[in-house]
Short mmCIF file of C-alpha atoms and ligand atoms in Angstrom, two decimals:
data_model
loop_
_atom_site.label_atom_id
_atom_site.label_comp_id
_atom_site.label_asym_id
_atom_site.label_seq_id
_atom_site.Cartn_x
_atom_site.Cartn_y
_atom_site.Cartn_z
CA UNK V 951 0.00 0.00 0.00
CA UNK V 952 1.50 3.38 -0.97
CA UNK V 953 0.48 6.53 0.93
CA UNK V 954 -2.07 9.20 0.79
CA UNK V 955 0.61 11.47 -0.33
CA UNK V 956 1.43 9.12 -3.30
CA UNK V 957 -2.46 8.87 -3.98
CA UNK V 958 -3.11 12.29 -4.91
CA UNK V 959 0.04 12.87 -6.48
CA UNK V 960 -1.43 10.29 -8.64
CA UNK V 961 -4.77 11.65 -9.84
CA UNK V 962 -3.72 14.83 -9.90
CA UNK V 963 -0.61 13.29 -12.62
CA UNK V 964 -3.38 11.46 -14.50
CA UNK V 965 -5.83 13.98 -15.53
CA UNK V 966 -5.62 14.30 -19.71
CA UNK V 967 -3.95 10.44 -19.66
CA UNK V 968 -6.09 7.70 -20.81
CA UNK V 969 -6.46 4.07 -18.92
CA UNK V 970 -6.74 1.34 -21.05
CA UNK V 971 -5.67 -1.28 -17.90
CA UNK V 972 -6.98 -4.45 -19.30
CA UNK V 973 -6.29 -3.54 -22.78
CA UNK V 974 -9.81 -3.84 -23.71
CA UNK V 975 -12.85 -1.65 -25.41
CA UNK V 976 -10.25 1.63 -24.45
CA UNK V 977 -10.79 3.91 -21.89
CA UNK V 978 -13.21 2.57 -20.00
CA UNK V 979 -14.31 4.41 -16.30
CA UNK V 980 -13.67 0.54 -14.76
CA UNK V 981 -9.99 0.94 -16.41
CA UNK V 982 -9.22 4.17 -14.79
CA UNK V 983 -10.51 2.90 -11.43
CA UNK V 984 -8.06 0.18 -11.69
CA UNK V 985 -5.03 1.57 -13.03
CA UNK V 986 -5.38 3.93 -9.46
CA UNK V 987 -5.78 0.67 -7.09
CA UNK V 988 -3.81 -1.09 -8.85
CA UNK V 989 -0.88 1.56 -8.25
CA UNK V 990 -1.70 2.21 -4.87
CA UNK V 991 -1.99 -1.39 -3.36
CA UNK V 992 -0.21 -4.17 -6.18
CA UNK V 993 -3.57 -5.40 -6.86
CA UNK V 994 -6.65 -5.51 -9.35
CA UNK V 995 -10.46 -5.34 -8.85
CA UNK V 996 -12.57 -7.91 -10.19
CA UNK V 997 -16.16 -7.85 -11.90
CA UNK V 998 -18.36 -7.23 -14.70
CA UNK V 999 -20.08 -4.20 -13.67
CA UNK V 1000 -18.67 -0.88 -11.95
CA UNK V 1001 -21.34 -0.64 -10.02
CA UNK V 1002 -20.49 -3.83 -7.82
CA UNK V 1003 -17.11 -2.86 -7.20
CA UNK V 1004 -17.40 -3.19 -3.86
CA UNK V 1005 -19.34 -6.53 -3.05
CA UNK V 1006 -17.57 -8.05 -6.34
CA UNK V 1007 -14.45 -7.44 -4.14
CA UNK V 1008 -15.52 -7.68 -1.09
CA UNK V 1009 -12.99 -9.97 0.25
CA UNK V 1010 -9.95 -8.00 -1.26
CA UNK V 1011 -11.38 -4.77 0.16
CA UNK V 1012 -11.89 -6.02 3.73
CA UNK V 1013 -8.35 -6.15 5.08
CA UNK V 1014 -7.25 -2.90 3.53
CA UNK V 1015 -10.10 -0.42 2.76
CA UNK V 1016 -13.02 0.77 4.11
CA UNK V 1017 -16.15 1.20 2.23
CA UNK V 1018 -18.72 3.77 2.99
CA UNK V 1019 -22.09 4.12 2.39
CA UNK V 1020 -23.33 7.72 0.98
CA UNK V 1021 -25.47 9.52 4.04
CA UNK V 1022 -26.21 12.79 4.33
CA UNK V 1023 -23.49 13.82 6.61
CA UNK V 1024 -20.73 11.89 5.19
CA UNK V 1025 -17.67 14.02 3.72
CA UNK V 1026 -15.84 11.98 0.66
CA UNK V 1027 -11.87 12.80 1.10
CA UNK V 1028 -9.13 12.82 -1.69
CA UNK V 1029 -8.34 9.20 -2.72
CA UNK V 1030 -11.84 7.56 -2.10
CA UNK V 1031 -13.13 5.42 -5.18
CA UNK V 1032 -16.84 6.55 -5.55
CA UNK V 1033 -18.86 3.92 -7.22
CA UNK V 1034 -22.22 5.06 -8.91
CA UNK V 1035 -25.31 2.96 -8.87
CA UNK V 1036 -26.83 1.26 -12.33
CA UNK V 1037 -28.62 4.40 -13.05
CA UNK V 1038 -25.86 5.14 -14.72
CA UNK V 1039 -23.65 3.72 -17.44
CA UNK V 1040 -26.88 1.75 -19.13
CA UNK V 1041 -27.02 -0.04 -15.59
CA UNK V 1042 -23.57 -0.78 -15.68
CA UNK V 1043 -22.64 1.78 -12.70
CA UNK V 1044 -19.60 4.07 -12.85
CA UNK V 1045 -16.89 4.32 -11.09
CA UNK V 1046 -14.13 7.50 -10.35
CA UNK V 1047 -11.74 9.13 -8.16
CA UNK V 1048 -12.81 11.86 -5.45
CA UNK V 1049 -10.38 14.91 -5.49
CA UNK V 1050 -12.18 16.99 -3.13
CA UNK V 1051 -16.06 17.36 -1.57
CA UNK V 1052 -18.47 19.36 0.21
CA UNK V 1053 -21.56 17.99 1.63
CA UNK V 1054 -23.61 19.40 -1.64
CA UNK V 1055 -20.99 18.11 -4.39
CA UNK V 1056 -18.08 16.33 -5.22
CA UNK V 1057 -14.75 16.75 -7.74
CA UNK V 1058 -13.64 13.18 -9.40
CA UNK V 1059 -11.28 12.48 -11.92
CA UNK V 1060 -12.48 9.93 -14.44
CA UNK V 1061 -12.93 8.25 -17.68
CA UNK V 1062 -15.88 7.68 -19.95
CA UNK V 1063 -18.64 9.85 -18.35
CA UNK V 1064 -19.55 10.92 -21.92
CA UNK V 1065 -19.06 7.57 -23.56
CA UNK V 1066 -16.10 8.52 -25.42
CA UNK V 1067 -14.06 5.92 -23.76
CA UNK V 1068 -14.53 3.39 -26.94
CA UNK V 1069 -15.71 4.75 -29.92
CA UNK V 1070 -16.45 2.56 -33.36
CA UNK V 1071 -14.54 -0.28 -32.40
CA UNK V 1072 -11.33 1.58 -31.09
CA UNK V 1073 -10.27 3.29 -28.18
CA UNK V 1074 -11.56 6.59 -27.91
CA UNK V 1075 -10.77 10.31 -27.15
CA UNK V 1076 -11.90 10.89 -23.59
CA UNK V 1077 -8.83 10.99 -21.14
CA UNK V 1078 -8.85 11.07 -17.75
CA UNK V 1079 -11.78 14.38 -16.50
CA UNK V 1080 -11.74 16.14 -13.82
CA UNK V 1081 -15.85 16.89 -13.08
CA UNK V 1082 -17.48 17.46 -10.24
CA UNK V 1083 -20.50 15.44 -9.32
CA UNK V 1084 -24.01 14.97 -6.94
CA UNK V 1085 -24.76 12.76 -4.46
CA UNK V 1086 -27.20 10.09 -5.79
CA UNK V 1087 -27.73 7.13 -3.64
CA UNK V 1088 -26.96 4.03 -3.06
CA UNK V 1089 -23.77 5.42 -3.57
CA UNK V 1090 -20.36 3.54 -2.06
CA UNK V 1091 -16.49 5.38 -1.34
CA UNK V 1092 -14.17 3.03 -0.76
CA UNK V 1093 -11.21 4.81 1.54
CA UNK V 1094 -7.96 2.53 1.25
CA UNK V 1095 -5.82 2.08 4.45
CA UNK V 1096 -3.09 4.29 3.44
CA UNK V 1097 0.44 3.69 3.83
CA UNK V 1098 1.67 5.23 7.02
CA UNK V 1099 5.27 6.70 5.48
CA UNK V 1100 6.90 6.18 2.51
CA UNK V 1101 6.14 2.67 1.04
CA UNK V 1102 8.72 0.13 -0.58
CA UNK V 1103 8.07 0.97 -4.12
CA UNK V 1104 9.68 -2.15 -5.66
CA UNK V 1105 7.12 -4.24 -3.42
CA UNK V 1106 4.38 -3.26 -6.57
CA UNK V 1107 5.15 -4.09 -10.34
CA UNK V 1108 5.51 -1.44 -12.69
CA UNK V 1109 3.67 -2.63 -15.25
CA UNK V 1110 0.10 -3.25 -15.14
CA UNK V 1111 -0.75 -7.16 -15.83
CA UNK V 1112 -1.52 -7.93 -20.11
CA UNK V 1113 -5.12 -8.46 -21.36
CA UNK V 1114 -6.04 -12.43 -21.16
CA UNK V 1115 -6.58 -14.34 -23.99
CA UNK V 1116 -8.50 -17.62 -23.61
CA UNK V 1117 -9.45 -20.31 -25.37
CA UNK V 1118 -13.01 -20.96 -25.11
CA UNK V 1119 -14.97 -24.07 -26.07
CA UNK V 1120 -18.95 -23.29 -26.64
CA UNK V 1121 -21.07 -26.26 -26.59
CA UNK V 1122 -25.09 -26.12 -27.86
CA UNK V 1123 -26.47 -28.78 -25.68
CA UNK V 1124 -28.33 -32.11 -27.49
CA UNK V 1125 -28.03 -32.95 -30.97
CA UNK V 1126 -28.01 -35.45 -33.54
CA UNK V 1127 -31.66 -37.33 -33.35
CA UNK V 1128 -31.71 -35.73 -29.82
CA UNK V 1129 -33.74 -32.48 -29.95
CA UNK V 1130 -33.43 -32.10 -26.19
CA UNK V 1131 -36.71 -30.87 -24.87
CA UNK V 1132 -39.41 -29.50 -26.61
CA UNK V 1133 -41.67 -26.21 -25.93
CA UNK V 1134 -43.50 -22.91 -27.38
CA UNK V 1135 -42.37 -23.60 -30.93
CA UNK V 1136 -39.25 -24.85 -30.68
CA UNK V 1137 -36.76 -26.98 -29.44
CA UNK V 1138 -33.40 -26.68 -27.34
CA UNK V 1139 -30.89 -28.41 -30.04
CA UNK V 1140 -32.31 -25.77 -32.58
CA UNK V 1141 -32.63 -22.98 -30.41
CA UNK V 1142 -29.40 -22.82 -29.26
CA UNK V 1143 -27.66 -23.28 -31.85
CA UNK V 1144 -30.12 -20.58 -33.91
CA UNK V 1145 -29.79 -17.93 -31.36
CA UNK V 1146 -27.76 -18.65 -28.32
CA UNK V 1147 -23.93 -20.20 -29.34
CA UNK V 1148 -22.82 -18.37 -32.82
CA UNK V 1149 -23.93 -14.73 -30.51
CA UNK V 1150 -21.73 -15.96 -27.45
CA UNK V 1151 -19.03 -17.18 -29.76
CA UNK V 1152 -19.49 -13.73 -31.70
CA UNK V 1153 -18.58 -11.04 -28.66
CA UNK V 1154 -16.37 -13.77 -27.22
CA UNK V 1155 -13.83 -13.25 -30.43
CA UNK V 1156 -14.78 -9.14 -30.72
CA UNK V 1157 -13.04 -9.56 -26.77
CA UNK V 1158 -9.81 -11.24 -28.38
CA UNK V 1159 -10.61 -14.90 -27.28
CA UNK V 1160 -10.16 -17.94 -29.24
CA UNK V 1161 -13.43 -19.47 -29.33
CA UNK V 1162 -13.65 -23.03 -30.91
CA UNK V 1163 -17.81 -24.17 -30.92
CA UNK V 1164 -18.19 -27.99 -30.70
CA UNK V 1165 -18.75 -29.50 -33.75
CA UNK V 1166 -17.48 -26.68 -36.06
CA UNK V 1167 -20.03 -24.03 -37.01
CA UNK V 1168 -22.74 -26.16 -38.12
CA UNK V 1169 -22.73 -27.80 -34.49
CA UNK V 1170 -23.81 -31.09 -36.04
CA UNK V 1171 -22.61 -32.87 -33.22
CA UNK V 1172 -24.03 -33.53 -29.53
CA UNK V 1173 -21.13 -33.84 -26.94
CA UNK V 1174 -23.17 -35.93 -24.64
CA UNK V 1175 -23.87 -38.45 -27.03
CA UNK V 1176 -19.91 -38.00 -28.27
CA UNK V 1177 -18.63 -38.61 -24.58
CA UNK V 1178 -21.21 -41.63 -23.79
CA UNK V 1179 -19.64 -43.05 -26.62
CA UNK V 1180 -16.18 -42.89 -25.62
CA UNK V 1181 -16.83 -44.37 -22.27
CA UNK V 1182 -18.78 -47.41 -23.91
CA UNK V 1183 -15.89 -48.30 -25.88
CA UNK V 1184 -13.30 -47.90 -23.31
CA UNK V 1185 -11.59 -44.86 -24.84
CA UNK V 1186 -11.88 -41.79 -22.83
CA UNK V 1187 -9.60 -39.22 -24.98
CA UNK V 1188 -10.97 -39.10 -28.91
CA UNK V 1189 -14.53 -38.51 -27.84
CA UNK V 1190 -16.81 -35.56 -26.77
CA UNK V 1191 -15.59 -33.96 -23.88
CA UNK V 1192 -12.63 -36.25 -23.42
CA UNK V 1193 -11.71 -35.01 -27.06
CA UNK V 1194 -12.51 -30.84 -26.28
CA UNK V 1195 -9.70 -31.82 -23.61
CA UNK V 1196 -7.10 -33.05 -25.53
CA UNK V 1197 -7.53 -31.19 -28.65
CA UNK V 1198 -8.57 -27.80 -27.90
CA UNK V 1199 -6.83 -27.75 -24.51
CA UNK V 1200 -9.66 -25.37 -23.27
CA UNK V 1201 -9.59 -22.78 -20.15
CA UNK V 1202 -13.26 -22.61 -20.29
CA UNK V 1203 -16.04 -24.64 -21.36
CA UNK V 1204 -19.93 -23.49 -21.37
CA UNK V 1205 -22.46 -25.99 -22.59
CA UNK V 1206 -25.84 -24.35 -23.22
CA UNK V 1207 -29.09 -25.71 -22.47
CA UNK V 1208 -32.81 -24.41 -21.51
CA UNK V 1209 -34.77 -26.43 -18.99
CA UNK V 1210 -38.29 -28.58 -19.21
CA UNK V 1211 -40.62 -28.68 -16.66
CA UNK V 1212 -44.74 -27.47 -16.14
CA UNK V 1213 -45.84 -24.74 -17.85
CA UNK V 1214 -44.99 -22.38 -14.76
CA UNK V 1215 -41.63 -22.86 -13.40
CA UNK V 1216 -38.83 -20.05 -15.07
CA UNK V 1217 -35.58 -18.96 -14.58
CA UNK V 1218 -32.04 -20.19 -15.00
CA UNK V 1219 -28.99 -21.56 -13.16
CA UNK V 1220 -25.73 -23.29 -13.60
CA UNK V 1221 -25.01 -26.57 -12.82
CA UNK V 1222 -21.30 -27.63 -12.18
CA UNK V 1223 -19.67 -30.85 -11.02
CA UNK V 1224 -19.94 -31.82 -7.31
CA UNK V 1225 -16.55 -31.90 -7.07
CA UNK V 1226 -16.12 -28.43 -7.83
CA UNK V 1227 -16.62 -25.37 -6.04
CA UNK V 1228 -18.72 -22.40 -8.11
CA UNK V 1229 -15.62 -20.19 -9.84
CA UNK V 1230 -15.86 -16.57 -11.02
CA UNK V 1231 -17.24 -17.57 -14.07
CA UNK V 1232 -19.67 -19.50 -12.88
CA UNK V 1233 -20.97 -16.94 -10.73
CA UNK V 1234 -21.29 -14.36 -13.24
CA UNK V 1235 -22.99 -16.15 -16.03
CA UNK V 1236 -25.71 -17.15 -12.98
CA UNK V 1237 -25.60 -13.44 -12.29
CA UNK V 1238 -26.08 -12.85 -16.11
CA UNK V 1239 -28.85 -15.21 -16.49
CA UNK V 1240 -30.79 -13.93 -12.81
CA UNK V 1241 -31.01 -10.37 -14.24
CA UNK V 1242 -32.17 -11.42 -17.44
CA UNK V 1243 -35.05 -14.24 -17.11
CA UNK V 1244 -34.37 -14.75 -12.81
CA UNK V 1245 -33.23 -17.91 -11.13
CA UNK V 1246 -35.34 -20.99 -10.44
CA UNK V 1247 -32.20 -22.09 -7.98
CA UNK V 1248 -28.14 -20.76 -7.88
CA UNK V 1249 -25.27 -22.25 -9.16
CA UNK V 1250 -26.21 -26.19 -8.31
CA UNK V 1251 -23.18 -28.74 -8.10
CA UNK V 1252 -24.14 -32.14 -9.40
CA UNK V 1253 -22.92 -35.38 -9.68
CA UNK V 1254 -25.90 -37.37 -11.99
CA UNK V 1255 -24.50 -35.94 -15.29
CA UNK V 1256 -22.43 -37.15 -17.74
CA UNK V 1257 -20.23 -34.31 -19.08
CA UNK V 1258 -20.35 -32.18 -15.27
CA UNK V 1259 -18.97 -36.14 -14.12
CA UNK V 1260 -16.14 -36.56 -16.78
CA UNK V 1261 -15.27 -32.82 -16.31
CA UNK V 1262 -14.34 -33.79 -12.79
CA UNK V 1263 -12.42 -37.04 -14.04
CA UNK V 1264 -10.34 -35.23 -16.15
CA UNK V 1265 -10.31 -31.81 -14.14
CA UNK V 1266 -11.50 -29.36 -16.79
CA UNK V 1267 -13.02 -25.91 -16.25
CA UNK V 1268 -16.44 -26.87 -17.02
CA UNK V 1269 -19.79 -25.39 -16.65
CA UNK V 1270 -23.76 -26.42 -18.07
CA UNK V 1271 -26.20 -23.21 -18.38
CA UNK V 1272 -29.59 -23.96 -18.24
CA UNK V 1273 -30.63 -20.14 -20.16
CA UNK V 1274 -34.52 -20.42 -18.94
CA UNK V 1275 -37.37 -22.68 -19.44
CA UNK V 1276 -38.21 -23.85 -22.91
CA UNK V 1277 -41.43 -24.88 -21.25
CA UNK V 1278 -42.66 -21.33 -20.04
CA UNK V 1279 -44.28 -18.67 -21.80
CA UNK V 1280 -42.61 -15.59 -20.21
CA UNK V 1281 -38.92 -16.88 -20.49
CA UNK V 1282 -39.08 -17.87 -23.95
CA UNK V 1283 -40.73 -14.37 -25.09
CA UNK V 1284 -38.24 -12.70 -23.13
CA UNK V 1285 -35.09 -14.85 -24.50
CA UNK V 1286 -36.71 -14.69 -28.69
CA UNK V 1287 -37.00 -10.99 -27.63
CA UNK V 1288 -33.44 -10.25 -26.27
CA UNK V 1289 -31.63 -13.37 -27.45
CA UNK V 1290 -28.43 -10.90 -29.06
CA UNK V 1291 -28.26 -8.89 -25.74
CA UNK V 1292 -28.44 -12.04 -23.36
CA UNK V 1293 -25.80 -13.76 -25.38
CA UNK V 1294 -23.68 -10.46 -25.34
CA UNK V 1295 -24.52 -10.53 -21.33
CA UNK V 1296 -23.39 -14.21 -20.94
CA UNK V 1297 -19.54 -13.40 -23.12
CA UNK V 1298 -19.58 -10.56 -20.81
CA UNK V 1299 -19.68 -12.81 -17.90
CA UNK V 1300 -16.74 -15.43 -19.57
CA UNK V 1301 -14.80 -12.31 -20.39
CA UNK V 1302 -15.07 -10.69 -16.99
CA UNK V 1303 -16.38 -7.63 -18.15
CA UNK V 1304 -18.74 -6.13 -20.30
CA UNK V 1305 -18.56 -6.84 -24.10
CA UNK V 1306 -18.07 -3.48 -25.61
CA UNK V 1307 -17.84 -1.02 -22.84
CA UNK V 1308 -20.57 1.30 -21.86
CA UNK V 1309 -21.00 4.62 -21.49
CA UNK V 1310 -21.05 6.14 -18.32
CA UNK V 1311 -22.61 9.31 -17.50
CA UNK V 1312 -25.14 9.27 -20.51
CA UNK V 1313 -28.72 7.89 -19.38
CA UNK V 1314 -29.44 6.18 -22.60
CA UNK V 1315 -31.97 8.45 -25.13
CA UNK V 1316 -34.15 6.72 -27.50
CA UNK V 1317 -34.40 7.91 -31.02
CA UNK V 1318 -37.52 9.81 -31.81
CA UNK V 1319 -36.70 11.23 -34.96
CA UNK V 1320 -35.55 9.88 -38.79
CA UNK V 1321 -35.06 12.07 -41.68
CA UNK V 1322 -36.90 10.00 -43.43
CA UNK V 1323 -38.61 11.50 -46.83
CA UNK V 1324 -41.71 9.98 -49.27
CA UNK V 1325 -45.30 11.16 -50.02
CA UNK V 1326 -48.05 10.82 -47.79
CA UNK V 1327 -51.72 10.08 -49.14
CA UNK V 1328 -54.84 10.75 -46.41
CA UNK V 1329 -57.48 9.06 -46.96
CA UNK V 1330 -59.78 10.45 -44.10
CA UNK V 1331 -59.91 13.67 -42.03
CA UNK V 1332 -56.49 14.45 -40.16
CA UNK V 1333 -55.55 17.36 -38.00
CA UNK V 1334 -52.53 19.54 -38.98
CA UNK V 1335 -50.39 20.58 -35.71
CA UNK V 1336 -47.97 23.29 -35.80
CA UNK V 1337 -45.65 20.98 -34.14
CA UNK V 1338 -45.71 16.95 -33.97
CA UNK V 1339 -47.27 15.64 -30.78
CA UNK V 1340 -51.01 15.97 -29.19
CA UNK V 1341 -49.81 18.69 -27.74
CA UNK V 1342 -48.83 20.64 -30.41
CA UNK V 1343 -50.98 23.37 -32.27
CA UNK V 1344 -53.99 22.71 -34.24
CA UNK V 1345 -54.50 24.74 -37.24
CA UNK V 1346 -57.68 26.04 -39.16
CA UNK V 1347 -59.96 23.15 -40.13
CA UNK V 1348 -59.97 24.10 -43.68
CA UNK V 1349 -56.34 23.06 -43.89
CA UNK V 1350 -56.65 19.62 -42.77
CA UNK V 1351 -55.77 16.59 -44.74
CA UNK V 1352 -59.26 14.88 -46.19
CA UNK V 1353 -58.67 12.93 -49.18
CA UNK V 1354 -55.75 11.73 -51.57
CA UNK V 1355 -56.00 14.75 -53.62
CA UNK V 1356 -54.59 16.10 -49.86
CA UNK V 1357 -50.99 14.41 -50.40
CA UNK V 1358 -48.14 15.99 -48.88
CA UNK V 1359 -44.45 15.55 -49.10
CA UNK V 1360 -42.50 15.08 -45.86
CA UNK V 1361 -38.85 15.01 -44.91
CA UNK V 1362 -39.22 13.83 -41.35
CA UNK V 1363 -41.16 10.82 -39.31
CA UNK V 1364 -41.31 11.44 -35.45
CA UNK V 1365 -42.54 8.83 -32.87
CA UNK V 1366 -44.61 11.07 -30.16
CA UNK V 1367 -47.26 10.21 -27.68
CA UNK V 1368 -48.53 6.83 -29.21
CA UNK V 1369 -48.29 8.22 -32.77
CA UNK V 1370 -45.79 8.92 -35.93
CA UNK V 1371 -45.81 11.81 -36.98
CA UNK V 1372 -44.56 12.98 -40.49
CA UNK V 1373 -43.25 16.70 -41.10
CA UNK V 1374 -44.21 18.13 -44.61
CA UNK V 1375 -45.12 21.74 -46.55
CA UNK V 1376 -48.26 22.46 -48.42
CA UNK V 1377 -48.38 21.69 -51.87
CA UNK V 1378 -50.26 24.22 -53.20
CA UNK V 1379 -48.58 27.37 -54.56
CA UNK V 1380 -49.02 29.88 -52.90
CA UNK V 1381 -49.44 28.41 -49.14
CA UNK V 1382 -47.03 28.67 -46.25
CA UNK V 1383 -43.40 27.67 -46.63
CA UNK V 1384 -43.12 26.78 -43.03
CA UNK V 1385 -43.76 23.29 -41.91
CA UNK V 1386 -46.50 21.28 -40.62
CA UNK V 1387 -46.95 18.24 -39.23
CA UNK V 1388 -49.61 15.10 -38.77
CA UNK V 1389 -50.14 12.27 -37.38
CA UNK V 1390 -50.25 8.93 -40.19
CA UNK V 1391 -51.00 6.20 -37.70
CA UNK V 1392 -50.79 5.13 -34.36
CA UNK V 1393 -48.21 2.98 -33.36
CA UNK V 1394 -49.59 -0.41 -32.55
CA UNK V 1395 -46.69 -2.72 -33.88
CA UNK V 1396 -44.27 -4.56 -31.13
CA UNK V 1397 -41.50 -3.82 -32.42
CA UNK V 1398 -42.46 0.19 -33.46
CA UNK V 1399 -41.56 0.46 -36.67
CA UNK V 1400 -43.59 2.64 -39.11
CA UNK V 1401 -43.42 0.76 -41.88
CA UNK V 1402 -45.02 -1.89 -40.26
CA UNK V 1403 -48.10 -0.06 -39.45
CA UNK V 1404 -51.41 0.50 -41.38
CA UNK V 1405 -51.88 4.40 -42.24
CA UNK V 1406 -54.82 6.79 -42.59
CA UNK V 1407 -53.98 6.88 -46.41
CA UNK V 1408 -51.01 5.15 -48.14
CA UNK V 1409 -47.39 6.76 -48.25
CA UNK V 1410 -44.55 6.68 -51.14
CA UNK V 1411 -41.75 6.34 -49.24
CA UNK V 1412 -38.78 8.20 -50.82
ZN1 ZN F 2036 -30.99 -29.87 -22.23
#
């Protein structure tokens, strides 16, 4: 541990520097966070999310830091780590580095408030910020137990450690004649290997890893069938599991699965061997799969399977992900729905941090508006507004839209209160150049696009 002296001599040496610590998705607010603890104490913080900074490293934070909750009379000091609840950073959290505080507001340096952190794929522009910031609770400061005089510098490495490369085996559960079990239109051998493995396997290789997906990228191939076989003809190193083992020399395997039961029971969890205790990994993707469809039970060792068995036999880092139940209604909407993000969610949790990086400070903003161009037809009565929205200005009756011979030419859609809205000029010589807008439809489709939906007319889309 190096002193409070060395601390602030620190962040105040940081500010325009950018933190890339793991050498992933840039400058990321996490990065910044640890490239300061990591100087001060030798060691790195663990987790997927900024926001659980201090429960994800609970253990490492015990014995030299203490962690504060926000309260109204409680005075942040140079040096503390503030962590920011998942209101921010697309729930993410944020994390950053106090400088000074009064009981109103508080100075940090930081990275990535604005996003800029990782930009198209590359690291991005925004160094290290000084800002100052509100309280917002929960809120956390974590105070480290500073050095009392000058520490022994050479104790701590210079170098911060390299970004991890793994090789990852992905498995899709079932296969051959084996659908695996069957429920609201689909099955698991199909369903994973549709929507759930090629997504994982996708963000797993955008993080660097070397991803190998059993049975090449068709899949055609079911590992528990594979490793059965082995064992029944007394060769346990050419087949399924015993095979991922030898050949691919894995550091992590994740076999996918969703669960069968009665039409009510949901959620996920991940089974291990018996013989094993839960791992990082393991926790997380349960994490990953409790915030996403809940858990029906946590991570569950077990010694009745085939592949969780063998991994024990042969001491591989194994884990089986039941993703939900193919059986119930709500988890199967929910995974069809968000099957990209979940799968983005569960690489997150193999890589140990989030796939992409997030941005921190921005509370995400929908888009409303598309300069989007055509011809609109009416073919019934429609108010004009002065501006789009029910709230916006109606004008004279006489210039409403009635009929087809109506049509107007727009340059703009909006989405507003229920409806899209198009933005357009009169026709007719002579009328106003300014523009007008009216509703064309409500919006009624799931997904909200406009060209989906049934209009009061027909439009010509440019
Ligand atoms: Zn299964």
């Amino acid at each position: 541990m190096r002193t409070k002296n060395e601390a602030i001599n620190w962040i105040n040496k940081s500010v325009g520097k950018q933190f890339d610590f793991d050498k992933c998705y840039g400058y990321q607010c996490y990065d910044y966070a640890n490239a300061y603890f990591y100087y001060m104490t030798g060691l790195v913080l663990h987790g997927l999310y900024a926001k659980n900074i201090a429960t994800d490293n609970a253990k490492t934070l015990a014995s030299i830091a203490t962690v504060y909750d926000n309260t109204p009379e409680f005075l942040p000091q140079a040096g503390d780590i503030v962590v920011f609840n998942g209101c921010y950073g697309n729930g993410a959290g944020h994390v950053a580095v106090v400088t000074q505080a009064t009981l109103d507001s508080f100075e940090v340096v930081e990275q990535n408030w604005f996003g800029g952190g990782f930009v198209n794929g590359a690291p991005g522009w925004e160094a290290a910020t000084r800002r100052w910031h509100y309280y917002d609770n929960p809120m956390t400061f974590i105070r480290l137990h500073y050095a009392e005089k000058k520490s022994f510098r050479n104790l701590i490495p210079a170098s911060a450690p390299k970004a991890i490369k793994r090789k990852i085996v992905l498995v899709a559960g079932h296969g051959y004649n084996d659908p695996g079990a069957i429920g609201n239109g689909t099955n698991e051998r199909d369903f994973i290997r549709k929507y759930i493995v090629p997504n994982v396997a996708k963000y797993l290789r955008t993080a660097g890893h070397d991803v190998y997906v059993y049975g090449g990228s068709t899949m055609n191939q079911d590992m528990y069938q594979d490793t059965a076989y082995g064992q029944q003809v007394g060769n346990r190193r050419d087949y399924g599991l015993y095979w991922v083992k030898n050949v691919q020399k894995p550091d992590a395997i994740i076999e996918f699965h969703l669960d069968a039961a009665g039409a009510s029971a949901n959620g996920g969890h991940v089974i291990i061997s018996g013989q094993f205790k839960a791992d990082t990994i393991d926790n997380t993707i349960q994490s990953v799969i409790k915030s996403n469809v809940g858990q029906i039970r946590g991570v569950t060792g077990r010694n009745d399977l085939l592949n969780a068995n063998v991994s024990a036999e042969i001491n591989v880092n194994y884990r089986l992900a039941e993703l939900g139940f193919i059986t119930n209604q709500k988890d199967m909407d929910y995974i069809k729905k968000n099957y990209d993000r979940y799968a983005k969610d569960i690489a997150g949790a193999i890589h140990g941090k989030p796939i992409g990086g997030v941005a921190a400070g921005q509370k995400q903003v929908q888009q409303t508006v598309w300069n989007w161009g055509g011809i609109f037809y009416p073919n019934t009565a429609i108010k004009v507004r002065r501006l789009p929205g029910l709230a916006g200005e109606v004008v004279d009756e006489a210039s409403w839209l009635y009929s087809k011979d109506d049509w107007v030419k727009f340059d703009q859609i909006i989405k507003k209160d229920g409806y899209w809205w198009i933005r357009f000029k009169y026709q007719a010589p002579g009328a106003s150049k300014k523009n007008f807008y009216c509703a064309v439809c409500k919006i009624t489709d799931k997904d909200e696009k406009i060209k989906n939906e049934k209009y009061w007319g027909s439009i010509e889309w440019a």
